[in-house]
Coordinates of C-alpha atoms and ligand atoms in Angstrom, one line a residue:
M576 CA 99.7 61.4 104.1
N577 CA 99.1 59.5 100.9
D578 CA 102.4 60.0 98.7
A579 CA 101.1 57.9 95.7
V580 CA 100.1 59.5 92.7
Q581 CA 96.4 60.0 93.4
T582 CA 94.8 59.7 89.9
A583 CA 95.2 57.2 87.1
R584 CA 97.6 58.3 84.4
Q585 CA 95.9 59.9 81.5
P586 CA 96.6 59.4 78.1
A587 CA 99.1 61.6 76.5
T588 CA 98.4 63.7 73.2
E589 CA 100.7 61.3 71.6
T590 CA 99.4 57.8 72.5
A591 CA 102.7 56.3 72.1
L592 CA 104.1 58.8 75.1
D593 CA 103.3 58.3 78.5
F594 CA 103.0 62.3 78.9
D595 CA 103.2 65.2 77.0
A596 CA 106.0 66.6 79.6
I597 CA 107.9 65.4 82.4
V598 CA 108.9 67.8 85.0
I599 CA 111.6 66.8 87.9
G600 CA 111.1 68.5 91.1
A601 CA 107.9 70.0 92.9
G602 CA 109.6 73.1 94.4
V603 CA 108.7 76.9 93.6
S604 CA 109.6 76.3 89.9
G605 CA 108.3 72.9 89.4
L606 CA 104.9 73.7 90.8
Y607 CA 104.7 76.8 88.7
Q608 CA 106.0 74.7 85.5
L609 CA 103.1 72.0 86.3
Y610 CA 100.3 74.9 86.8
R611 CA 101.2 76.6 83.3
L612 CA 101.8 73.2 81.2
R613 CA 98.6 72.1 82.4
E614 CA 97.1 75.2 81.1
L615 CA 98.1 74.3 77.7
G616 CA 95.9 70.9 78.0
M617 CA 99.0 68.9 78.2
T618 CA 99.4 65.8 80.5
V619 CA 102.3 66.2 83.0
R620 CA 103.8 64.1 85.5
V621 CA 106.0 65.8 88.2
F622 CA 108.6 63.4 89.7
E623 CA 109.8 64.6 93.2
A624 CA 112.2 63.0 95.7
G625 CA 110.7 64.5 98.8
S626 CA 107.4 63.0 100.3
N627 CA 105.9 66.4 99.7
V628 CA 106.1 69.5 97.8
G629 CA 108.2 72.6 98.5
G630 CA 111.8 71.6 97.5
T631 CA 114.0 73.9 99.2
W632 CA 111.4 74.7 101.6
Y633 CA 110.7 71.0 102.1
W634 CA 114.2 70.0 102.9
N635 CA 115.8 72.6 104.7
R636 CA 114.0 72.4 107.9
Y637 CA 117.0 73.3 110.1
P638 CA 116.2 75.8 112.9
G639 CA 116.4 79.3 111.8
A640 CA 115.6 78.4 107.9
R641 CA 113.8 81.4 106.7
F642 CA 113.7 83.8 103.6
D643 CA 116.2 86.8 103.2
S644 CA 114.2 88.0 100.6
E645 CA 110.7 89.9 101.8
S646 CA 108.3 87.3 102.1
W647 CA 105.6 89.4 100.0
T648 CA 108.3 89.8 97.0
Y649 CA 108.8 86.0 97.0
G650 CA 105.5 84.5 96.7
Y651 CA 103.7 83.8 93.4
S652 CA 102.5 86.8 91.4
F653 CA 100.6 84.7 88.9
S654 CA 97.0 84.6 90.4
Q655 CA 95.0 87.4 92.0
E656 CA 93.1 85.0 94.1
L657 CA 96.3 83.7 95.6
L658 CA 97.5 87.1 96.4
D659 CA 94.0 87.8 98.1
E660 CA 93.7 84.7 100.0
W661 CA 97.5 84.4 101.6
D662 CA 98.5 86.6 104.3
W663 CA 102.2 86.6 105.2
D664 CA 102.9 86.3 109.1
E665 CA 106.4 87.9 108.9
H666 CA 108.3 90.1 106.6
F667 CA 111.0 87.6 106.2
S668 CA 109.1 84.3 106.6
G669 CA 110.5 81.0 108.1
Q670 CA 110.5 77.5 106.6
P671 CA 107.3 76.2 108.7
E672 CA 105.4 79.0 106.8
N673 CA 107.0 78.7 103.6
E674 CA 106.3 75.1 103.4
R675 CA 102.7 75.7 104.5
Y676 CA 102.4 78.5 101.6
L677 CA 103.7 75.9 99.1
N678 CA 101.3 73.5 100.2
F679 CA 98.6 76.2 100.0
V680 CA 99.4 76.8 96.6
T681 CA 99.5 72.9 95.5
D682 CA 96.1 72.4 97.0
K683 CA 94.2 75.4 95.6
F684 CA 95.5 74.7 92.2
D685 CA 94.8 70.8 92.6
L686 CA 98.6 70.2 91.6
R687 CA 99.0 67.1 93.9
R688 CA 97.3 64.6 91.4
D689 CA 100.0 65.0 88.8
I690 CA 103.1 64.6 91.4
Q691 CA 104.6 61.4 92.1
F692 CA 106.5 61.8 95.5
R693 CA 109.5 59.6 96.9
T694 CA 110.5 59.3 93.4
T695 CA 114.2 59.8 92.1
V696 CA 114.9 60.6 88.7
T697 CA 118.1 58.4 87.9
A698 CA 118.5 58.9 84.2
A699 CA 116.9 60.9 81.2
H700 CA 117.9 59.7 77.6
Y701 CA 116.7 61.7 74.5
Q702 CA 115.2 59.0 72.2
E703 CA 115.9 60.0 68.5
D704 CA 113.8 57.7 66.7
G705 CA 110.4 59.1 68.5
N706 CA 111.6 62.7 69.4
C707 CA 111.0 62.0 73.2
W708 CA 112.6 61.6 76.7
K709 CA 112.8 58.5 78.4
V710 CA 113.1 59.0 82.0
T711 CA 114.2 56.2 84.4
L712 CA 113.2 56.3 88.3
H713 CA 115.1 54.9 91.0
D714 CA 113.0 51.7 90.9
G715 CA 113.7 51.0 87.3
S716 CA 110.4 52.0 86.0
Q717 CA 110.4 54.3 82.7
Y718 CA 108.1 57.0 81.2
T719 CA 108.2 58.8 78.0
A720 CA 107.4 62.2 77.1
R721 CA 107.7 64.7 74.7
F722 CA 109.5 67.2 76.7
L723 CA 111.4 67.2 79.9
V724 CA 111.6 70.2 82.1
T725 CA 113.9 70.2 84.9
A726 CA 113.0 72.3 88.1
V727 CA 115.8 70.7 90.2
G728 CA 116.8 73.8 91.9
V729 CA 120.2 75.5 92.5
L730 CA 120.9 74.5 96.0
S731 CA 119.5 71.0 96.2
A732 CA 122.4 68.5 96.2
S733 CA 123.7 68.7 99.4
V734 CA 127.5 67.8 100.3
L735 CA 129.3 66.6 103.5
P736 CA 132.6 67.8 104.0
R737 CA 135.7 65.2 103.3
I738 CA 136.8 64.7 106.8
P739 CA 138.3 61.4 107.7
G740 CA 136.1 59.7 110.1
I741 CA 132.6 61.1 109.4
E742 CA 131.0 57.7 109.5
T743 CA 132.6 56.8 112.9
F744 CA 130.7 59.5 115.0
K745 CA 128.5 57.6 117.5
G746 CA 126.2 60.7 118.3
Q747 CA 123.6 62.6 116.1
S748 CA 124.7 63.9 113.1
C749 CA 123.0 65.5 110.0
H750 CA 123.3 67.9 107.1
T751 CA 121.2 71.0 107.5
H752 CA 119.3 70.2 104.3
N753 CA 118.5 66.7 105.2
W754 CA 117.0 68.0 108.6
P755 CA 114.6 65.4 110.2
K756 CA 110.9 66.1 110.3
E757 CA 110.7 65.3 114.0
P758 CA 111.5 68.3 116.5
V759 CA 115.3 68.3 117.4
S760 CA 116.3 69.3 121.2
F761 CA 119.5 70.9 121.9
A762 CA 118.9 71.1 125.5
G763 CA 121.7 70.1 127.8
K764 CA 123.4 68.7 124.7
R765 CA 127.1 69.6 123.3
V766 CA 126.6 70.6 119.8
A767 CA 129.0 71.2 116.9
V768 CA 128.1 73.3 113.9
I769 CA 130.4 73.1 110.8
G770 CA 129.9 75.8 108.2
T771 CA 129.3 79.6 108.5
G772 CA 127.4 80.2 105.2
A773 CA 123.9 81.5 105.1
T774 CA 122.7 78.2 106.7
G775 CA 125.2 78.2 109.4
I776 CA 124.6 81.4 110.2
Q777 CA 120.8 81.2 110.6
A778 CA 121.1 77.8 112.3
I779 CA 123.9 78.8 114.7
T780 CA 121.8 81.8 116.1
E781 CA 118.8 79.7 116.8
I782 CA 120.7 76.7 118.3
A783 CA 122.9 78.7 120.5
K784 CA 119.5 79.7 122.3
T785 CA 118.9 76.4 123.8
A786 CA 122.0 74.3 123.3
G787 CA 123.8 73.1 126.4
H788 CA 127.1 74.1 124.7
L789 CA 127.8 75.1 121.0
T790 CA 131.1 74.9 119.3
V791 CA 131.1 76.6 116.0
F792 CA 133.8 75.5 113.4
Q793 CA 134.5 78.2 111.0
R794 CA 136.7 77.9 107.8
T795 CA 136.0 81.1 106.3
A796 CA 134.6 84.5 108.0
Q797 CA 131.3 86.2 106.5
W798 CA 130.2 89.5 105.8
S799 CA 126.9 89.2 107.4
A800 CA 124.4 91.9 108.0
P801 CA 121.0 92.3 110.3
L802 CA 117.9 90.8 108.7
H803 CA 115.6 93.0 110.8
N804 CA 112.8 90.5 110.6
S805 CA 109.3 91.4 112.2
K806 CA 105.5 90.5 112.3
V807 CA 103.6 91.6 109.3
T808 CA 100.6 93.4 111.3
P809 CA 97.2 93.1 109.6
E810 CA 97.3 96.9 108.5
E811 CA 100.9 96.0 106.7
M812 CA 99.2 93.2 105.2
A813 CA 96.3 95.2 103.8
D814 CA 98.7 97.8 102.4
I815 CA 101.0 95.2 100.6
R816 CA 98.0 93.6 99.1
K817 CA 96.9 97.1 97.6
N818 CA 100.6 97.5 96.3
Y819 CA 101.3 94.0 95.1
A820 CA 101.3 95.0 91.2
D821 CA 103.9 97.9 92.0
I822 CA 106.0 95.8 94.4
F823 CA 106.1 93.1 91.5
A824 CA 106.9 95.7 88.8
K825 CA 109.6 97.1 91.1
C826 CA 111.4 93.6 91.2
Q827 CA 111.0 93.4 87.6
E828 CA 113.2 96.5 87.3
T829 CA 116.4 95.4 89.5
V830 CA 119.2 93.2 88.5
G831 CA 118.2 90.2 91.1
C832 CA 114.4 90.9 91.3
F833 CA 114.5 92.4 94.6
I834 CA 112.7 95.6 95.8
H835 CA 116.2 96.9 96.7
A836 CA 118.0 98.8 93.9
P837 CA 121.7 100.4 94.0
D838 CA 122.1 104.0 94.9
P839 CA 122.9 105.8 91.7
R840 CA 126.0 107.5 93.8
S841 CA 129.5 106.1 93.7
A842 CA 130.7 105.6 97.2
L843 CA 133.9 107.6 96.3
E844 CA 131.9 110.6 95.3
V845 CA 130.1 111.5 98.5
T846 CA 131.8 112.6 101.8
P847 CA 132.9 110.1 104.6
E848 CA 130.2 111.4 106.9
E849 CA 127.4 110.9 104.1
R850 CA 128.7 107.6 103.1
E851 CA 128.8 106.5 106.7
A852 CA 125.1 107.9 107.3
F853 CA 123.9 105.9 104.3
W854 CA 125.5 102.8 105.3
E855 CA 124.2 103.3 108.9
K856 CA 120.8 103.7 107.4
R857 CA 121.1 100.7 105.2
Y858 CA 122.3 98.6 108.2
G859 CA 119.6 99.5 110.0
E860 CA 116.8 98.4 107.3
P861 CA 115.3 94.9 106.8
G862 CA 116.5 92.7 104.2
F863 CA 119.0 93.0 101.3
G864 CA 119.2 96.6 100.8
I865 CA 122.6 96.8 102.4
W866 CA 123.9 94.3 99.4
M867 CA 121.6 95.1 96.6
G868 CA 120.8 98.8 97.5
N869 CA 124.2 99.8 98.4
F870 CA 126.3 102.6 96.4
R871 CA 126.3 101.5 92.6
D872 CA 130.2 100.8 93.0
V873 CA 130.5 98.9 96.1
L874 CA 130.4 95.6 94.5
V875 CA 132.6 96.7 91.4
D876 CA 135.2 98.9 92.2
R877 CA 137.9 97.9 94.8
E878 CA 138.3 101.2 96.8
A879 CA 134.5 101.4 97.3
N880 CA 134.3 97.9 98.2
R881 CA 137.2 98.3 100.8
L882 CA 135.8 101.3 102.4
M883 CA 132.6 99.4 102.8
S884 CA 134.3 96.4 104.3
D885 CA 136.2 98.2 106.5
W886 CA 133.0 100.1 107.7
L887 CA 131.3 96.7 108.5
A888 CA 134.3 95.3 110.0
A889 CA 134.0 98.1 112.7
K890 CA 130.4 97.1 112.9
I891 CA 131.1 93.4 113.8
R892 CA 134.2 94.5 116.1
G893 CA 131.6 96.6 117.9
R894 CA 129.2 93.8 118.4
V895 CA 131.4 91.2 119.9
T896 CA 132.8 91.7 123.4
D897 CA 136.0 89.5 123.2
P898 CA 138.2 91.4 120.6
V899 CA 140.2 88.2 119.7
V900 CA 136.9 86.4 118.8
A901 CA 135.6 89.3 117.2
E902 CA 139.0 89.5 115.1
K903 CA 138.3 85.9 114.0
L904 CA 134.7 87.1 112.9
V905 CA 136.0 89.8 110.5
P906 CA 136.6 88.1 106.9
K907 CA 140.2 88.7 105.8
T908 CA 140.0 86.6 102.3
H909 CA 137.3 88.5 100.4
G910 CA 135.3 91.9 100.2
F911 CA 131.8 92.6 101.6
G912 CA 129.3 91.3 99.0
M913 CA 131.8 89.1 97.0
R914 CA 129.9 86.2 98.2
R915 CA 126.3 85.6 99.2
V916 CA 125.6 87.8 102.0
P917 CA 124.0 85.9 104.9
L918 CA 121.5 88.0 106.6
E919 CA 121.4 87.5 110.4
S920 CA 119.4 87.9 113.4
G921 CA 121.7 88.4 116.4
Y922 CA 124.6 86.2 114.9
F923 CA 127.5 88.0 116.2
E924 CA 125.9 88.4 119.9
V925 CA 126.0 84.8 119.6
Y926 CA 129.5 84.7 120.7
N927 CA 129.0 86.7 123.6
Q928 CA 127.2 83.9 125.3
P929 CA 129.2 81.8 127.8
N930 CA 127.7 78.6 126.1
V931 CA 129.3 79.1 122.8
K932 CA 132.9 78.8 121.5
L933 CA 134.3 79.8 117.9
V934 CA 137.0 77.6 116.6
D935 CA 138.7 79.2 113.7
L936 CA 140.1 76.5 111.2
A937 CA 142.5 78.5 109.7
E938 CA 144.4 78.3 113.1
T939 CA 143.4 74.9 114.1
P940 CA 142.2 72.7 111.2
I941 CA 139.9 69.8 111.7
E942 CA 142.0 66.6 111.5
S943 CA 139.1 64.1 111.9
V944 CA 135.9 63.1 113.2
T945 CA 136.1 60.8 116.1
P946 CA 133.6 58.5 117.5
E947 CA 133.1 61.2 120.3
G948 CA 133.4 64.2 118.5
I949 CA 135.7 66.4 116.4
R950 CA 139.5 66.4 116.4
T951 CA 141.5 69.5 115.6
S952 CA 145.2 70.1 115.2
D953 CA 145.2 71.0 119.0
T954 CA 141.9 69.6 120.7
D955 CA 139.9 66.6 121.0
Y956 CA 136.4 67.8 121.2
Q957 CA 133.5 65.7 122.7
F958 CA 130.0 66.2 121.0
D959 CA 126.5 64.7 121.3
M960 CA 125.6 66.1 118.1
I961 CA 127.3 67.5 114.9
I962 CA 125.5 69.6 112.4
Y963 CA 127.1 69.8 108.7
A964 CA 126.3 73.3 107.3
T965 CA 128.6 72.5 104.6
G966 CA 126.6 73.7 101.5
F967 CA 126.0 72.2 98.3
D968 CA 127.2 71.1 95.0
A969 CA 125.6 74.3 93.7
I970 CA 124.0 74.9 90.3
T971 CA 125.0 71.8 88.1
G972 CA 125.0 69.3 91.2
A973 CA 121.6 68.2 91.1
F974 CA 122.0 67.7 87.0
D975 CA 125.1 65.6 87.5
Q976 CA 123.1 63.4 89.9
I977 CA 120.9 62.3 86.7
D978 CA 122.5 60.7 83.8
I979 CA 121.2 63.1 81.4
R980 CA 122.2 62.1 77.7
G981 CA 121.1 64.0 74.4
T982 CA 121.4 63.2 70.9
G983 CA 124.1 60.8 70.2
G984 CA 124.2 59.6 74.0
V985 CA 126.1 62.6 74.9
S986 CA 126.1 63.1 78.5
L987 CA 125.2 66.6 80.0
K988 CA 127.6 66.1 82.7
E989 CA 130.5 65.5 80.4
K990 CA 129.3 68.2 77.9
W991 CA 129.4 70.8 80.9
A992 CA 132.8 69.4 82.3
N993 CA 134.6 72.7 81.2
G994 CA 131.7 74.7 82.5
P995 CA 128.0 75.1 81.4
V996 CA 126.9 75.7 77.9
T997 CA 123.6 76.8 77.3
L998 CA 121.1 79.0 75.4
L999 CA 119.5 81.3 77.8
G1000 CA 120.2 79.1 80.9
I1001 CA 117.3 77.2 79.4
L1002 CA 118.2 74.9 76.7
V1003 CA 121.3 73.2 75.5
D1004 CA 122.3 72.4 72.0
G1005 CA 122.1 68.3 71.4
F1006 CA 119.5 68.1 74.2
P1007 CA 116.4 68.5 72.1
N1008 CA 113.1 69.3 74.1
F1009 CA 114.8 69.7 77.1
M1010 CA 114.2 73.1 79.2
M1011 CA 115.8 74.2 82.3
V1012 CA 114.0 76.4 84.8
M1013 CA 116.8 78.0 86.6
G1014 CA 119.6 75.8 85.4
P1015 CA 123.1 77.1 85.0
H1016 CA 123.5 80.6 83.3
A1017 CA 120.2 82.0 84.8
G1018 CA 120.4 85.2 86.7
L1019 CA 120.5 84.5 90.5
G1020 CA 118.4 86.7 92.8
N1021 CA 114.7 86.5 94.2
F1022 CA 113.8 83.0 92.9
P1023 CA 110.1 83.1 92.3
R1024 CA 110.4 86.4 90.3
A1025 CA 112.7 84.5 87.7
V1026 CA 111.0 81.3 87.7
E1027 CA 107.6 82.8 86.7
Y1028 CA 109.3 84.7 83.9
T1029 CA 111.2 81.5 83.0
S1030 CA 108.4 79.1 83.1
D1031 CA 106.3 81.4 80.9
W1032 CA 108.8 81.5 78.3
V1033 CA 109.3 77.7 78.5
T1034 CA 105.7 77.1 78.3
A1035 CA 105.2 79.4 75.4
L1036 CA 108.1 77.7 73.6
I1037 CA 106.4 74.2 74.1
G1038 CA 103.1 75.8 73.3
H1039 CA 104.5 77.1 70.0
A1040 CA 106.2 73.6 69.4
R1041 CA 102.6 72.1 69.9
D1042 CA 100.5 74.6 67.9
S1043 CA 103.1 74.4 65.1
G1044 CA 103.2 70.6 64.8
L1045 CA 107.0 70.5 65.9
T1046 CA 108.3 67.6 67.4
R1047 CA 111.6 68.7 68.1
V1048 CA 113.2 71.9 69.4
D1049 CA 116.8 72.3 70.1
A1050 CA 119.3 75.2 70.3
T1051 CA 121.3 75.6 67.6
P1052 CA 125.4 75.3 68.6
E1053 CA 126.1 78.5 67.3
A1054 CA 123.5 80.2 69.6
A1055 CA 124.3 78.2 72.5
K1056 CA 128.2 79.4 72.0
G1057 CA 126.9 83.0 71.5
W1058 CA 124.8 83.0 74.6
T1059 CA 127.5 81.2 76.6
D1060 CA 130.1 83.9 75.6
H1061 CA 127.7 86.5 76.4
V1062 CA 127.0 85.1 79.9
I1063 CA 131.0 85.1 80.4
E1064 CA 131.3 88.7 79.2
T1065 CA 128.7 89.6 81.7
N1066 CA 131.0 88.1 84.5
E1067 CA 134.0 90.1 83.3
G1068 CA 135.4 92.8 85.9
L1069 CA 133.1 91.5 88.5
L1070 CA 134.9 91.5 91.8
F1071 CA 132.8 88.2 92.8
T1072 CA 134.4 86.4 90.2
E1073 CA 137.8 86.7 92.0
V1074 CA 136.5 84.8 95.0
D1075 CA 136.0 81.2 95.6
S1076 CA 132.2 80.4 96.4
W1077 CA 129.3 78.3 95.1
M1078 CA 128.7 81.0 92.7
T1079 CA 131.7 80.8 91.2
G1080 CA 131.3 76.9 90.9
I1081 CA 133.7 76.0 94.0
N1082 CA 133.4 73.2 96.4
R1083 CA 136.6 72.3 98.2
N1084 CA 134.8 69.2 99.4
L1085 CA 134.4 67.7 95.6
E1086 CA 136.9 66.6 93.0
G1087 CA 136.4 68.5 89.9
K1088 CA 134.7 71.7 91.5
Q1089 CA 138.4 73.3 92.3
V1090 CA 138.4 75.5 89.4
R1091 CA 136.5 78.8 89.3
R1092 CA 133.7 78.7 86.3
V1093 CA 131.1 80.9 85.2
M1094 CA 128.0 79.7 86.6
R1095 CA 125.5 82.5 86.4
Y1096 CA 124.3 85.1 84.1
S1097 CA 125.5 88.6 85.5
G1098 CA 123.7 91.1 83.4
G1099 CA 120.7 91.2 85.4
H1100 CA 117.0 90.1 84.9
P1101 CA 115.8 92.9 82.9
A1102 CA 118.7 92.3 80.3
F1103 CA 117.9 88.8 80.4
R1104 CA 114.2 89.2 79.7
Q1105 CA 115.0 91.2 77.0
R1106 CA 117.1 88.4 75.5
C1107 CA 114.6 86.0 75.9
D1108 CA 111.8 88.1 74.7
A1109 CA 114.0 88.9 71.5
V1110 CA 114.3 85.1 70.8
S1111 CA 110.6 84.2 71.1
A1112 CA 109.4 87.4 69.2
G1113 CA 112.0 86.8 66.4
G1114 CA 110.4 83.2 65.8
Y1115 CA 113.0 81.2 67.6
R1116 CA 115.6 81.6 64.9
E1117 CA 118.4 80.7 67.5
L1118 CA 116.6 77.2 67.8
A1119 CA 116.5 74.3 65.2
L1120 CA 112.8 73.2 65.1
S1121 CA 111.6 70.5 63.2
Ligands
NA7_1503 P1 127.5 77.8 101.6 O1 127.4 79.2 101.6 O2 128.3 76.9 100.6 O3 128.4 77.7 103.0 C1 128.9 76.3 103.4 C2 129.9 76.7 104.7 O4 130.3 75.3 104.8 C3 131.1 77.6 104.4 O5 131.2 78.2 105.7 C4 132.1 76.5 104.2 O6 133.2 76.8 104.3 C5 131.8 75.6 105.2 N1 132.7 74.2 104.7 C6 132.4 73.5 104.0 N2 133.2 72.3 104.1 C7 133.8 72.4 105.0 C8 134.9 71.7 105.4 N3 135.2 70.7 105.0 N4 135.4 72.2 106.8 C9 134.9 73.2 107.1 N5 134.1 74.1 106.8 C10 133.4 73.9 105.6 O7 126.2 76.9 101.9 P2 124.9 77.4 102.9 O8 124.0 76.4 102.8 O9 125.5 78.0 104.0 O10 124.4 78.3 101.9 C11 123.9 78.1 100.4 C12 123.0 79.1 100.0 O11 121.7 78.8 100.4 C13 123.0 80.4 100.5 O12 124.1 81.3 99.6 C14 121.7 81.0 100.2 O13 121.6 81.4 98.9 C15 121.0 79.7 100.4 P3 134.4 77.9 103.4 O14 133.5 79.2 103.2 O15 134.0 77.0 102.1 O16 135.5 78.2 103.8

């Protein structure tokens, strides 16, 4: 593959600038942002660290990586032709197909020629004299553009655990996010996996099928429920295609842009029999219904949440043969749905296999990684391979890796030291002409649905600036404070805010990430879109335009 940029650089509208816009990242967001900005007739350059497109679906090629969103709700919706041409193979498609899909989109819309691969952006400084951004790359080269759009992803800065001796291990090791492109064989090998989040649960289930022996190191048990993946038959695909408009419309109505909407009833107002029958049904259905389509109060009312957690605990106990192991797999530190619910395909049964051992780090913590394996407080384990499924410096991590400076040389990292401050999760006051697609304070959920809306909003703002002869667009400090306060309000009283997770800004492996912060907008996507629409329809009064 030729990774170099395939076309000569074209002149930007303003001859003094290299490009009208620079986009960082060629994942789901960056690709779409490029497509939209090109439609405006702008010169755009995308800088991408990987050697190909895909972002999340380029990097996370670990065994078992797949959507937990229905594939046909996750694809782009903007092009009827694309919807007509692409057939999903599985209801919850795996990484190889997802990567193929994003390459298909890239080629179909001829996006590749504006993407520079294997390129890391190290700095981006706002230039007050030219109202533009100067972007520095890993090789020291610099480019200027009027607008800078980040499409860096929410979970793209992977983090290794802080365990002494990691570098001394003599076998193979890697983080799931940095999985090699070459096939990895586990046959006959003694494999360790550290981490049991959504990634660990997918990887463990797959690796257990072929590993000689697998040892799972679990720090926190997870409330996980069945994914129920299956092939999409040609008849189903025809049906999906016919119903795309309704499917996407339904996604727009729900808080997380999934097709699953909460049941309007309280878990406490129905009889125990009705409640359990409902949960049994949800447990037997594909996807996030059990999380997003549960009784309306399961994620907000302590008692409803306790009942649900108890019910799910019984499911785990029923699936794991050894009661001691089963007990370790039942979460004790948080209620159901308070962390991102990993969906699984036979995860709990893995622990019934003779080649799999669960180590509960609450009982026997890891002391070090040794040249031969892992030492816990009671055992020296020997491994051929250690896999770190230890997560990410989520949401702000990818921003922190770039030295981003706005007016007066203020650093974005410092500005966000006590938590993000944004307007609509898109703009940051004091950082003119800087826009984030899925930055902090965005609503989480089914990403492409939110990405398309946010990118369209960003594109409209840039188009407005260009058409009105504006060279500087910035959020006002008052508007940014107003939105940030509102985001904080939307999180108040929600049970998930009482639990440590990447969604509350916690990463125990990182200095400065030990205090819970409001990282996401929790008012739901319909309300988010209303707010954004109001800002654009009102003529961008929340912005300082000049
Ligand atoms: P997560 O959800 O952050 O999970 C990371 C896992 O790694 C979690 O089980 C952690 O335990 C564990 N971990 C992290 N550091 C250590 C150390 N030092 N020792 C032992 N265990 C450790 O990341 P994922 O990649 O699984 O998922 C991220 C998102 O990607 C997911 O939510 C989806 O949206 C897609 P902890 O729970 O912190 O005790």
